[in-house]
Structures are given as C-alpha cells and as structure tokens.
Short mmCIF file of C-alpha atoms in Angstrom, two decimals:
data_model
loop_
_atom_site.label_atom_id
_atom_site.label_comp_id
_atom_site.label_asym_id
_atom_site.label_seq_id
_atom_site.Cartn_x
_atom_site.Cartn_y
_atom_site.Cartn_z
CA UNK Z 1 74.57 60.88 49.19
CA UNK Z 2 70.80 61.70 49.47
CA UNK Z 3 68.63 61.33 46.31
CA UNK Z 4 68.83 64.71 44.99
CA UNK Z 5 68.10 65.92 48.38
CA UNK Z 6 64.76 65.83 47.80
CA UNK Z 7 61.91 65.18 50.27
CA UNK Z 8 59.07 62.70 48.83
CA UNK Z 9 55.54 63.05 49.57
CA UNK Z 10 55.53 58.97 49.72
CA UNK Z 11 57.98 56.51 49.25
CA UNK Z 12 56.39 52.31 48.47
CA UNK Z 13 58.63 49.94 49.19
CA UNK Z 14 58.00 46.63 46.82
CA UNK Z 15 56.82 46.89 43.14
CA UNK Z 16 54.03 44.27 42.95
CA UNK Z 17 50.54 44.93 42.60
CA UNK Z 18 50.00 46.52 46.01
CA UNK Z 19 53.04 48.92 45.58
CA UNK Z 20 52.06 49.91 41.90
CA UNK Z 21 48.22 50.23 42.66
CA UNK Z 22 49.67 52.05 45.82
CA UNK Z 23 52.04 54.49 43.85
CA UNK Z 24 49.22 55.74 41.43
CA UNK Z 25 46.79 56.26 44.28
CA UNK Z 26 48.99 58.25 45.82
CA UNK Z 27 50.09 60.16 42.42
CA UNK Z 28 46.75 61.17 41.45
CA UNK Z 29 46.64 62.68 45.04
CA UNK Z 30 48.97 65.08 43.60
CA UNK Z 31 51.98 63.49 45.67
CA UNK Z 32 55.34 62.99 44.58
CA UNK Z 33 56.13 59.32 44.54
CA UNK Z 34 59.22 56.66 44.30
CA UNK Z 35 58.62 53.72 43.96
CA UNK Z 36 61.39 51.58 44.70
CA UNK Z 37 62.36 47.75 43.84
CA UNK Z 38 64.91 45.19 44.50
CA UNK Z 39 64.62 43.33 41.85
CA UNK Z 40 65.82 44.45 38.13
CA UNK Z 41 62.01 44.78 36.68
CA UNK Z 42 58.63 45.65 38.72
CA UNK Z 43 55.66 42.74 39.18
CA UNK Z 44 57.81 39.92 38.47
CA UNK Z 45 55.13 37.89 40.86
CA UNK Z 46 51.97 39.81 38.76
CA UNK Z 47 53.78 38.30 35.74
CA UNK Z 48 53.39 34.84 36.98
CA UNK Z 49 50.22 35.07 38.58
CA UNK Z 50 47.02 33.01 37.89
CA UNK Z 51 50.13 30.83 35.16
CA UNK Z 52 50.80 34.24 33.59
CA UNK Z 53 47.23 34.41 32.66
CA UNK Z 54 46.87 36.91 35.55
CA UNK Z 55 43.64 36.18 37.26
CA UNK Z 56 42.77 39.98 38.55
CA UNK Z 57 39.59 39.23 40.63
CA UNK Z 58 36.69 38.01 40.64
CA UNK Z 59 32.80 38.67 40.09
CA UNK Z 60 31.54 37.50 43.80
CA UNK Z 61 29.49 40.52 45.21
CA UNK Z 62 31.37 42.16 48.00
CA UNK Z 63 29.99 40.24 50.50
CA UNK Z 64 30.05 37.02 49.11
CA UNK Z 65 34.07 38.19 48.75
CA UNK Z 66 35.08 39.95 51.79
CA UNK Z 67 33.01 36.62 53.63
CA UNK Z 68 35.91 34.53 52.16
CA UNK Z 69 38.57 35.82 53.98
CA UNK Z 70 37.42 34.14 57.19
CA UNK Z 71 37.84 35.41 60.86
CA UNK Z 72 40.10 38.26 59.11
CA UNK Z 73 36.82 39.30 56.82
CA UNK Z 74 36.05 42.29 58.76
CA UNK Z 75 39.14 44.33 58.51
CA UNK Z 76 38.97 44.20 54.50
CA UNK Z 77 35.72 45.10 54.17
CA UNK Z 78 36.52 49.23 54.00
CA UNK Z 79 39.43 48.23 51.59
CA UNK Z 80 37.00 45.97 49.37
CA UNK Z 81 34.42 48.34 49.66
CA UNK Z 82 36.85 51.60 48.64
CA UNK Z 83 38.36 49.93 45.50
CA UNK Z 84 35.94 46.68 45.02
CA UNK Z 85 36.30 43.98 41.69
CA UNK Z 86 34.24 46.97 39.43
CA UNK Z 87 36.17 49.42 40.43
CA UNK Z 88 39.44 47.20 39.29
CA UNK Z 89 37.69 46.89 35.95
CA UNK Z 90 37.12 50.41 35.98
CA UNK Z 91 40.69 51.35 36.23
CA UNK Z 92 41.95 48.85 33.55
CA UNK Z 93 39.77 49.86 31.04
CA UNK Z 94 40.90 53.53 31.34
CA UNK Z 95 44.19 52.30 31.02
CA UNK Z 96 43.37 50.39 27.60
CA UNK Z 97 43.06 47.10 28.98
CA UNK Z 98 39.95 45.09 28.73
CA UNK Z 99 38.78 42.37 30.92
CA UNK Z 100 36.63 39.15 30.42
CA UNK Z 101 35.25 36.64 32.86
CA UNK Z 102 34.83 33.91 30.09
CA UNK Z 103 33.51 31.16 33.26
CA UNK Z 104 31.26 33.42 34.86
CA UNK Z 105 33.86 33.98 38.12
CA UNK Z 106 37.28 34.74 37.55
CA UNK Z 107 38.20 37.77 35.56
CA UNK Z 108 41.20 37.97 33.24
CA UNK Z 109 42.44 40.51 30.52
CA UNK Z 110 40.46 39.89 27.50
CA UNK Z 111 43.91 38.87 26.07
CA UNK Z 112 44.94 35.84 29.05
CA UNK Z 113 48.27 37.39 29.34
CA UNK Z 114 50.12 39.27 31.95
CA UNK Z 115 52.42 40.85 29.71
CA UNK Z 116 49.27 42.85 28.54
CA UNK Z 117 48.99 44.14 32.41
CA UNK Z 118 52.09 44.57 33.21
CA UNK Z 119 52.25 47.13 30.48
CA UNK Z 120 49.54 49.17 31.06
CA UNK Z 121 50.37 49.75 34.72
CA UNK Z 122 54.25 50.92 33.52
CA UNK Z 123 52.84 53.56 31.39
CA UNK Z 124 50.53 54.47 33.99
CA UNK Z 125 52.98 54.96 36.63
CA UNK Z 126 55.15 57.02 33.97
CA UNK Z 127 52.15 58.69 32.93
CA UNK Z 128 51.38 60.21 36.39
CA UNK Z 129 54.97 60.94 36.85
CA UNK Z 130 55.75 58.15 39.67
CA UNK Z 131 59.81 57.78 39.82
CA UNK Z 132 60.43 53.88 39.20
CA UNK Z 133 64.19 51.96 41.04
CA UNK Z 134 64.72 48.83 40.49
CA UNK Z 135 67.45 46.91 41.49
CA UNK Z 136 67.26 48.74 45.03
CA UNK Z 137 68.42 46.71 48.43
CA UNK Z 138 67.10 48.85 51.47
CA UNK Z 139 69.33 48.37 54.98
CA UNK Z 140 67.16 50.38 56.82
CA UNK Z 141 64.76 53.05 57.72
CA UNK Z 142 64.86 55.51 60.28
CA UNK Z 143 62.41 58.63 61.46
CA UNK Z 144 63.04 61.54 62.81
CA UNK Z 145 60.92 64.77 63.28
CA UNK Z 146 58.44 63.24 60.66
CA UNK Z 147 60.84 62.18 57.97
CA UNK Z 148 61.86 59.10 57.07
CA UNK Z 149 64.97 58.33 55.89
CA UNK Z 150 65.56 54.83 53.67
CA UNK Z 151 69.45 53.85 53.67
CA UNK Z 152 69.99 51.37 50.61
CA UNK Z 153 72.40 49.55 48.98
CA UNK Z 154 74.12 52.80 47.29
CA UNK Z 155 71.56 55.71 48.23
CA UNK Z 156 69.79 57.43 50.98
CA UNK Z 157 65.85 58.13 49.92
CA UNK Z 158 63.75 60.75 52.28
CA UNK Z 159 60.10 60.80 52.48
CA UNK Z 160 56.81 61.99 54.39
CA UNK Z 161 55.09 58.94 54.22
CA UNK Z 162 56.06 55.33 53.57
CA UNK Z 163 54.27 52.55 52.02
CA UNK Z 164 55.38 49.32 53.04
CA UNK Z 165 54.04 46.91 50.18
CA UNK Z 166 56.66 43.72 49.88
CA UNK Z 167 54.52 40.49 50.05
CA UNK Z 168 55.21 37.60 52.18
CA UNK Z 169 57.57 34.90 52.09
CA UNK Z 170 55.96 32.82 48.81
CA UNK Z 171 58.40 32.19 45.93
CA UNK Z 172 61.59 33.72 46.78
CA UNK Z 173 62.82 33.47 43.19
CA UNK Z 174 60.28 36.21 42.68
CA UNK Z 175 62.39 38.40 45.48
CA UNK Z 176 59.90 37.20 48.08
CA UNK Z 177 62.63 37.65 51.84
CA UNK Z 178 60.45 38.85 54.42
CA UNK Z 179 62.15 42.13 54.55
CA UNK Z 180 59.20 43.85 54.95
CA UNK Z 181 58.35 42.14 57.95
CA UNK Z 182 61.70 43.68 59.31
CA UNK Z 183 61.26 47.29 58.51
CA UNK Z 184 57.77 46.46 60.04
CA UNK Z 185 59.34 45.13 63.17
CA UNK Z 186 61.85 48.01 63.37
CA UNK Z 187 59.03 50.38 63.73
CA UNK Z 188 57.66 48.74 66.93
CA UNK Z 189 55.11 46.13 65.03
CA UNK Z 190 53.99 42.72 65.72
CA UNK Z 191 54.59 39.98 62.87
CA UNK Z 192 52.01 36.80 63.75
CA UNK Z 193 53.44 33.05 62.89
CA UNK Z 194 53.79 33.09 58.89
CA UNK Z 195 53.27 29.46 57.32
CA UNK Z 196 53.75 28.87 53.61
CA UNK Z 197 49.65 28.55 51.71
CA UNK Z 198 48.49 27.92 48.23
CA UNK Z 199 50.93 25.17 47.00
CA UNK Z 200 50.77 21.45 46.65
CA UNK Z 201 51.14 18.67 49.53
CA UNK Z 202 52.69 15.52 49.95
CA UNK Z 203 51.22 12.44 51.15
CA UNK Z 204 52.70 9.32 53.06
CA UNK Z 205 50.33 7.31 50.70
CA UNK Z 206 51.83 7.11 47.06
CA UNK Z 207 49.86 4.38 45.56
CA UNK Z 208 47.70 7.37 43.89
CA UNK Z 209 50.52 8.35 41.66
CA UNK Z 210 50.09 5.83 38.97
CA UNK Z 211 46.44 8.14 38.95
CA UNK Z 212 48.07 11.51 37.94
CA UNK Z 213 46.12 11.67 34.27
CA UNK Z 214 42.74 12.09 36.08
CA UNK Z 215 41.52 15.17 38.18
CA UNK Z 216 38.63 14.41 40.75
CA UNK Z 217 35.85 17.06 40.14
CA UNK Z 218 34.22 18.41 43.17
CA UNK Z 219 36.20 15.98 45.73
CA UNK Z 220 34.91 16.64 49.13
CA UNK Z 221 38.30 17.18 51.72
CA UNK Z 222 38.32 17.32 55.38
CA UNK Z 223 40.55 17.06 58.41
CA UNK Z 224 40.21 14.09 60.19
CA UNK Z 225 41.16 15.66 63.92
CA UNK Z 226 38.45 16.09 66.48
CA UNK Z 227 39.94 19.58 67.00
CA UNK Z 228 39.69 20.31 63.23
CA UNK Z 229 36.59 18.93 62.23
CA UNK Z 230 35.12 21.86 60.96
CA UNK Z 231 37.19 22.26 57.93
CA UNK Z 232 35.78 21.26 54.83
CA UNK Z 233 36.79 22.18 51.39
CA UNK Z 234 35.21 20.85 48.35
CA UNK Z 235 37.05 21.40 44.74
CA UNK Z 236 38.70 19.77 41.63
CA UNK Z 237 41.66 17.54 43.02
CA UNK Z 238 44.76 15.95 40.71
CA UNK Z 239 47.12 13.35 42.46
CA UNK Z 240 50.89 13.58 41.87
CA UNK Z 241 54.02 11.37 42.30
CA UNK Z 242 54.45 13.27 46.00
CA UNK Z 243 50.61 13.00 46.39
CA UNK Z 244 48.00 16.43 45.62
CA UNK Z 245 47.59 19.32 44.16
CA UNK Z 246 44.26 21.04 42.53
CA UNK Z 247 42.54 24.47 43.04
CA UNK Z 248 41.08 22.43 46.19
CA UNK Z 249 44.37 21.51 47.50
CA UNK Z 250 45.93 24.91 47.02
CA UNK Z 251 43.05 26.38 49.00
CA UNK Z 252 43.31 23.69 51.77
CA UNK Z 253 46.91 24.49 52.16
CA UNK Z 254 45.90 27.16 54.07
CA UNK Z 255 44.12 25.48 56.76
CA UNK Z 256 47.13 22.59 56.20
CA UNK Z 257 50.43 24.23 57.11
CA UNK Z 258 49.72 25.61 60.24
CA UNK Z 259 48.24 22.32 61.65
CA UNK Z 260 50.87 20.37 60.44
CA UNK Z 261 53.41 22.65 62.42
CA UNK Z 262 51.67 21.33 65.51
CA UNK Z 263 51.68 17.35 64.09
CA UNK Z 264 53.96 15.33 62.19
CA UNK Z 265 51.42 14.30 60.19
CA UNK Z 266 47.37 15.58 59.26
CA UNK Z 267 44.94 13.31 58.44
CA UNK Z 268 42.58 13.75 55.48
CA UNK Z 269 39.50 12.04 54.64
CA UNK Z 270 38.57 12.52 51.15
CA UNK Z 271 35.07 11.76 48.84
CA UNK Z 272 36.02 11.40 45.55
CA UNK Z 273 32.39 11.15 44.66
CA UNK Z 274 30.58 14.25 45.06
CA UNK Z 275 29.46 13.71 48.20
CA UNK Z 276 27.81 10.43 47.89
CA UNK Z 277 27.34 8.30 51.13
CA UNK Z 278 27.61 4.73 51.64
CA UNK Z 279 24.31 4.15 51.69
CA UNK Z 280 23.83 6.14 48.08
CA UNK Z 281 27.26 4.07 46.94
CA UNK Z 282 25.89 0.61 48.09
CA UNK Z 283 22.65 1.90 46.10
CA UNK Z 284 24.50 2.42 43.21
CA UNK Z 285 26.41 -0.83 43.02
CA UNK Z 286 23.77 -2.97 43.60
CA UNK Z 287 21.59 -1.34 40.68
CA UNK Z 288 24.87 -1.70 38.47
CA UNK Z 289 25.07 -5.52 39.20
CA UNK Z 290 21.49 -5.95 38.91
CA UNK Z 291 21.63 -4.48 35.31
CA UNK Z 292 24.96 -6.26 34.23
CA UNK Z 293 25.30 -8.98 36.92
CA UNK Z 294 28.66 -10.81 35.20
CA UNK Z 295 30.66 -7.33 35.64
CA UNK Z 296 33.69 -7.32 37.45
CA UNK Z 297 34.11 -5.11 40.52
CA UNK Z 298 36.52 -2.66 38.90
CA UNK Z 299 34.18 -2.68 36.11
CA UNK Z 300 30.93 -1.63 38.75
CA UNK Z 301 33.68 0.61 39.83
CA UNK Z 302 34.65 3.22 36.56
CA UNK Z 303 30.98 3.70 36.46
CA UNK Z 304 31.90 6.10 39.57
CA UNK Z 305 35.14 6.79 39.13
CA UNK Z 306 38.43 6.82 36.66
CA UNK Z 307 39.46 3.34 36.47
CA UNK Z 308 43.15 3.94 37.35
CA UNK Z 309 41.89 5.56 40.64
CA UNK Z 310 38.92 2.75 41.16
CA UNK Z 311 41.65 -0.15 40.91
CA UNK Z 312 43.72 2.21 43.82
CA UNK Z 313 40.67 2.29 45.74
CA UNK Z 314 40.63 -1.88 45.44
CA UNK Z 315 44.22 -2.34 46.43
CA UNK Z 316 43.49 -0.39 49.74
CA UNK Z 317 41.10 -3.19 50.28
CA UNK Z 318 42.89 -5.38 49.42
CA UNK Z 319 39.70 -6.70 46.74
CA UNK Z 320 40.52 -8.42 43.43
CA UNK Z 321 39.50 -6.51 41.04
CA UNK Z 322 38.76 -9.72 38.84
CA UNK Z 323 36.40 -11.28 41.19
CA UNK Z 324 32.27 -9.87 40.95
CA UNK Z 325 30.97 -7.75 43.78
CA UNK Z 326 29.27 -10.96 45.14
CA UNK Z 327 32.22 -13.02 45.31
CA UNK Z 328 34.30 -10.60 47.55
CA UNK Z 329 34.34 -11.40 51.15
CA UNK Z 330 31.66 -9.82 53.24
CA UNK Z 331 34.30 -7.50 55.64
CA UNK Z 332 36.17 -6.28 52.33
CA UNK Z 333 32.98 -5.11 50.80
CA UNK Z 334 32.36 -2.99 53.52
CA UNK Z 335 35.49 -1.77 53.66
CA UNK Z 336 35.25 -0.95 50.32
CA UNK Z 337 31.97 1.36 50.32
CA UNK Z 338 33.32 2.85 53.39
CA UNK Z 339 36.62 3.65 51.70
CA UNK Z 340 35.11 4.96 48.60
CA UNK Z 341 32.63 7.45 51.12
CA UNK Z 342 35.82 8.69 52.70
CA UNK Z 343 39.44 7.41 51.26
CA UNK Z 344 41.61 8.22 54.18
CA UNK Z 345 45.05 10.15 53.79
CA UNK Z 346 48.28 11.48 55.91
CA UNK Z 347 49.61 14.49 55.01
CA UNK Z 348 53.25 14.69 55.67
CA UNK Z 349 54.86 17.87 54.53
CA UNK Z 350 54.92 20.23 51.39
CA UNK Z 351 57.75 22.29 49.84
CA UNK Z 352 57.43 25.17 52.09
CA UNK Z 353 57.91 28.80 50.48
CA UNK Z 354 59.74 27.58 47.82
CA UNK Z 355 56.28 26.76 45.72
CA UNK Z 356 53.80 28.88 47.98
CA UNK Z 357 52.15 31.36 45.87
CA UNK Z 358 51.25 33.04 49.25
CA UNK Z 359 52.17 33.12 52.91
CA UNK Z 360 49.50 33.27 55.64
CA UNK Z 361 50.51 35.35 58.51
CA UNK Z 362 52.12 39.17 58.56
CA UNK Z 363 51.80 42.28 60.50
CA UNK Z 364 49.41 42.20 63.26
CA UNK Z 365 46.00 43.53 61.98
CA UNK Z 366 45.02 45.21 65.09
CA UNK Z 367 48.16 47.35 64.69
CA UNK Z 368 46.84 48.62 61.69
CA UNK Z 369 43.57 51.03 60.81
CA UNK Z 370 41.45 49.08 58.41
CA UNK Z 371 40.53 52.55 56.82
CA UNK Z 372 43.30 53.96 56.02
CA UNK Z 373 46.13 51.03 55.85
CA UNK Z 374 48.03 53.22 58.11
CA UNK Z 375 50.17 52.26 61.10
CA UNK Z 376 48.55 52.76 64.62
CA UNK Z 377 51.67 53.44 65.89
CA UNK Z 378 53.87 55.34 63.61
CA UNK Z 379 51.95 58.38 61.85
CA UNK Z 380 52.63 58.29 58.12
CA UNK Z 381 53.40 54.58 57.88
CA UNK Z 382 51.60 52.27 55.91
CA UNK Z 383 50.75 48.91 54.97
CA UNK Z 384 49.22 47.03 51.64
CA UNK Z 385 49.17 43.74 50.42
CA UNK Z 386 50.06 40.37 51.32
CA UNK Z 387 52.44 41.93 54.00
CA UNK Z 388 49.80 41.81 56.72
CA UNK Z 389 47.95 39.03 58.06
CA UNK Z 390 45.26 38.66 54.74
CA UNK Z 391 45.66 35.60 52.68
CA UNK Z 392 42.31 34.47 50.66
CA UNK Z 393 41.45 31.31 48.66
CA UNK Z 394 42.59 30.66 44.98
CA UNK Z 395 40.36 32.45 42.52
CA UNK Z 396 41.23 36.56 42.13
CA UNK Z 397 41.36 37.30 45.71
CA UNK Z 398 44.60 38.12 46.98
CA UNK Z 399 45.17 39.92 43.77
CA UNK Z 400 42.10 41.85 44.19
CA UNK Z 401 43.44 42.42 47.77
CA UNK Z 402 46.96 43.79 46.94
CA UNK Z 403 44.50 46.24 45.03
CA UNK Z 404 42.43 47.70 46.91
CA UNK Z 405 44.12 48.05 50.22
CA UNK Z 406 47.56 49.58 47.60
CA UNK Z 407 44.38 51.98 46.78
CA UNK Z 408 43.58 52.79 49.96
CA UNK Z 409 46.98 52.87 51.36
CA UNK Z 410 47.77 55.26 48.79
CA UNK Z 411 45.31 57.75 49.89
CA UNK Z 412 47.99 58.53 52.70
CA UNK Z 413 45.56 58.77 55.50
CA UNK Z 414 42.73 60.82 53.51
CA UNK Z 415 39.89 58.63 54.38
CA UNK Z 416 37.25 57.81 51.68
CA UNK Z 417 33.51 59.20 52.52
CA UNK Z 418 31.74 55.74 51.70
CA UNK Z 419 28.66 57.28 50.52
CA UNK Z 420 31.11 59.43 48.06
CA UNK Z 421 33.62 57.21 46.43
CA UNK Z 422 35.88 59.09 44.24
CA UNK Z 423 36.20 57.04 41.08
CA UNK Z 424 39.52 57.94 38.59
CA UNK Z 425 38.63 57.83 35.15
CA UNK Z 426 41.41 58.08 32.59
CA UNK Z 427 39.89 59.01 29.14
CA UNK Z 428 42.48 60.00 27.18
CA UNK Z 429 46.05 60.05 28.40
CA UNK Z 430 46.70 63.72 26.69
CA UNK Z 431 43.94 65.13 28.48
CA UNK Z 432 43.76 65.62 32.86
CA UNK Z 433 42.02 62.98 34.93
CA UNK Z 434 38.26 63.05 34.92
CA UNK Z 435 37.02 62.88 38.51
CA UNK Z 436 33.39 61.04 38.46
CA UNK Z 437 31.68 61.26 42.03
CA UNK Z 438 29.13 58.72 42.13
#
C-alpha cells in the first residue's frame, strides 16, 4: 500500500548529516519532507564521528578549505560558499548548541560530545515537521510523469523530488552498502572507481611495532614512485603492530588506496625529523659528539628521536647501538644519516571499508550541477554528501561537506543569489523563523 497516498514535496534517502541538513533545508522551504532510514536510529556515523567528539568543521577561510579538496575543489566551491563553516555555527547555535575551536582549527560542540548534536538536529527535524523512518530497506525507485515512486521493504513512498544522501562504502556496521550508488545508477548515472580512504595501513616492515608508545610529530611522507612523486603529506604519525596510523596516515590513505590497486606494494619514504636533511643530521651528530664525545650512538640518537624508534632506525643498519659514532664502519654511517633523512617503507594493504571512515569515488561530478546538487539528467533528483565523488582530508571537512551541499541540495533546485544569502535564524522555537538577508 502507498504511504497514506500522499505525494511528498521531497523524499532524502539516508539519515546522516547530509540527509538531515538536507531535510531541514528543504522544510524551511515550506516542503513536505520524509526522511527515510535503514537503520533503527538516524546519524549513527555523526555519532561516531571525529571519536564521538564530532569534529563539525573547521575555521580555514573558504578558500584555504574548498583548496583542500584537490582537482575536485571547484565543484564545492558554490556549496561551501552557500552554507560555509560560519554559517554551520550559525545554525547550531539557533538550535541551542554551542561550538568551540579550543586548538585554533577544528571546531567541536562546546560539550565534545555527539550525543549533544545528535539531539539538537532530532528536535529540529520534529520541530519543522520533517516525517522521520527508520528501519526502512528501499528495492527501488521508479519515475513516471514527474513522480517518483520508492518501493521498500513493506511500503511504497511517492515524491516530487528525491534526495539521494547515503554515503559511501566506509564502515558498513554504520549501514554504509553502496545502495545509493545503485539508485544512482538506475537513473542513468556514472559511479567512478570507489577505493576505501581515511583508515590505517599496513606495512611489510614490522620492526616499528615494538615503537607503538611514541607518535612522530610533523613526519614528512612521500611516495617513492617516479609517477607519484608529487605527493607529500606532512603530519603526526603513530606506528602499530600492522605498521601506521596518525592524522597523517589517515589523510595519505587517500592518495594510498588507489595506487596500491595498480601495485602490490607502494613505497614510502618517510622523515621522522621535521624535515631535516642529511647534511643538517650529520651537523647535528657531530656537534652532539663534540659536546659529549664518550656517548653511545643510540644515545647521539634520542637527542632526535624516541629511543625505541632510534634503536629501529640502528637495526636497519645494521649499527650497534653500543659502539660510538666513530667506531661504526664508514658505509654504515652513511647509511645511517641517509636512513634517518628518509626511512624507507612498503605499503602492502589496509583493511579496506571495514575501518574507512570515508570512501573516495561516487557519482560522476560532471553529471551533477554544482549549484544546485541536482541531477543533469533526471529533473528533480538530487545528490549530497559523501555519495558523489568529494572526499577531503581529516580535520572537519567532509562533515562540513555533507553540510553544505545537504543545504544546498535541499533548496530543490531554487538557486541561491550569492550576493543575497538567505541565512535561517531560529530564535526561539515557539516563535516563526527569522529570515536575516545579509
């Protein structure tokens, strides 16, 4: 039977932070809304998010944020610049939630806890009237003569618009299937190769697990390929028993996985010393002897690095770290300064989508119109969220992403005038919304 056989203005499929930003754009359009789930609660992934501290954004200046996004920069920019990191702040505060950027960058509820968000955004959402389903497995959608029609699991939705908002492929626990891609597909659109991004990798070399206490500050990363030798990464690193992980690595993933589809293996050079050079390193060891000239190696060594990682760095080279810098064979010394410039290592896999907190890859961009998040093929369909081919670093991004284009998306083709941004403020939930055109 058909859902009260009733007609919605919009209907968002997937009830993360895209689909809920998405679903109160569009209600304070005056639209009627569903917003429907397949798991048994909304934002299960917003829960975990940034360790369920939920890192919202950031405080990068547009540009400085939409330039992170790489070759794909341009087509967020009208997103970003619609709904930017203020704006985000904006709407949280009317909803009685306050945010902090205690670090100077990344921005968090004042109270570091999802639960706190999570909250907000269900009141909001019952506030404006949106009709919540959880628990809802959709077979299919069909159109005809501009409606859409949504067969699930037990019920048959209908709607003039559709918001397709169901992530990637990251975390499947979360309900992450790749269903959207599907329903994208079904509709005539392109899905590009998705690879699993933001998670840790393993290494053939596992000598640097005894090292797992220390994290490298500001390690310098970079692919050792010809083809690749462009990307560079610098960021705190932390060795594990499978071999890294770190805000760096997490980033780097997302360079790593798709290379690694096309080799067995991805070599990594890595300076664990802030970018010092062997010159600067052969410096700094001969000043160190000079001033305690009985020291050991390894004991030359922990002034520029943790020790576990310094006696690591030794065993490479095959150096005893008993004997003094002078007493180690001439070849082995300058394999060791060379080695502690760049400390060379294979990359050999990862755990895939089962630990990637994102997935790079979705629905063709160019299919899409940047201003509106609408399909260029089918009229009234739409797109927000990780679901299309965005993914950004670690750090707010690709929460401030689901965000803004959910915003935008939820606009339902009404295109923002950029030089008059129509700002929602809530100021007392009794009380209509205050429009403020600025």
């Amino acid at each position: 039977m058909q859902e009260e056989n009733r007609v919605f203005d919009c209907v968002v499929i997937g009830g993360g932070a895209a689909g809920i930003m998405a679903s109160i754009s569009a209600a304070k359009e005056n639209k009627t809304v569903l917003l429907l789930e397949k798991l048994s609660k909304v934002a299960a992934k917003l829960k975990a998010t940034g360790g369920g501290k939920c890192n919202l954004t950031n405080t990068l200046s547009n540009d400085e944020f939409i330039a992170k996004f790489g070759k794909n920069s341009r087509f967020i920019t009208y997103a970003i610049e619609a709904f930017d990191a203020k704006d985000l702040r904006d709407f949280f505060t009317s909803i009685n939630v306050e945010t902090i950027a205690r670090d100077g960058f990344r921005v968090f509820p004042v109270e570091h806890n999802s639960s706190v968000i999570l909250n907000a955004l269900d009141e909001e959402l019952e506030r404006l009237g949106v009709q919540v389903r959880c628990s809802v497995i959709i077979k299919n959608i069909e159109k005809k003569d501009d409606i859409f029609t949504i067969f699930s699991n037990d019920k048959t939705f209908q709607s003039k618009n559709i918001i397709i908002a169901t992530g990637g492929l990251g975390y499947p626990v979360l309900g992450a299937t790749g269903d959207g891609y599907d329903f994208a597909k079904s509709f005539g659109h392109k899905i590009t190769s998705t690879h699993p991004a933001m998670m840790p990798l393993f290494t053939k070399e596992k000598n640097f697990a005894s090292c797992k206490a220390d994290t490298i500050a500001k390690a310098i990363l970079k692919v050792n390929i010809p083809k690749y030798k462009n990307l560079k990464l610098v960021g705190d690193l932390i060795f594990t028993k499978e071999g890294l992980r770190g805000p760096v690595i997490l980033d780097f993933a997302r360079e790593i996985t798709p290379i690694l589809e096309k080799y067995s293996e991805v070599p990594l050079l890595i300076n664990f010393l802030k970018g010092k050079n062997e010159e600067e390193i052969y410096t700094h060891l001969k000043n160190e002897i000079s001033k305690n000239p009985t020291n050991t190696i390894l004991q030359n060594l922990e002034t520029l690095l943790a020790s576990s990682v310094a006696n690591e760095i030794c065993n490479i080279c095959e150096i005893d770290t008993n004997l003094r810098f002078k007493q180690i064979e001439g070849f082995k010394r300058e394999k060791l300064v060379k080695t502690l410039a760049w400390t060379p290592f294979t990359i050999i896999g990862h755990d895939g989508f089962k630990q990637a907190m994102i997935t790079r890859g979705g629905v063709e961009l160019n299919e899409i119109d940047s201003k509106t998040m609408q399909s260029k093929l089918v009229s009234g369909l739409f797109f927000c969220g990780e679901v299309v081919n965005i993914d950004g670093p670690c750090g707010g991004y690709n929460l401030q992403w689901s965000f803004s284009s959910g915003y935008l998306a939820g606009k339902l083709g009404n295109k923002i005038d950029e030089d008059k941004k129509v700002i929602d403020i809530v100021k007392d939930k009794k009380e209509e919304n205050l429009k403020i055109f600025c």
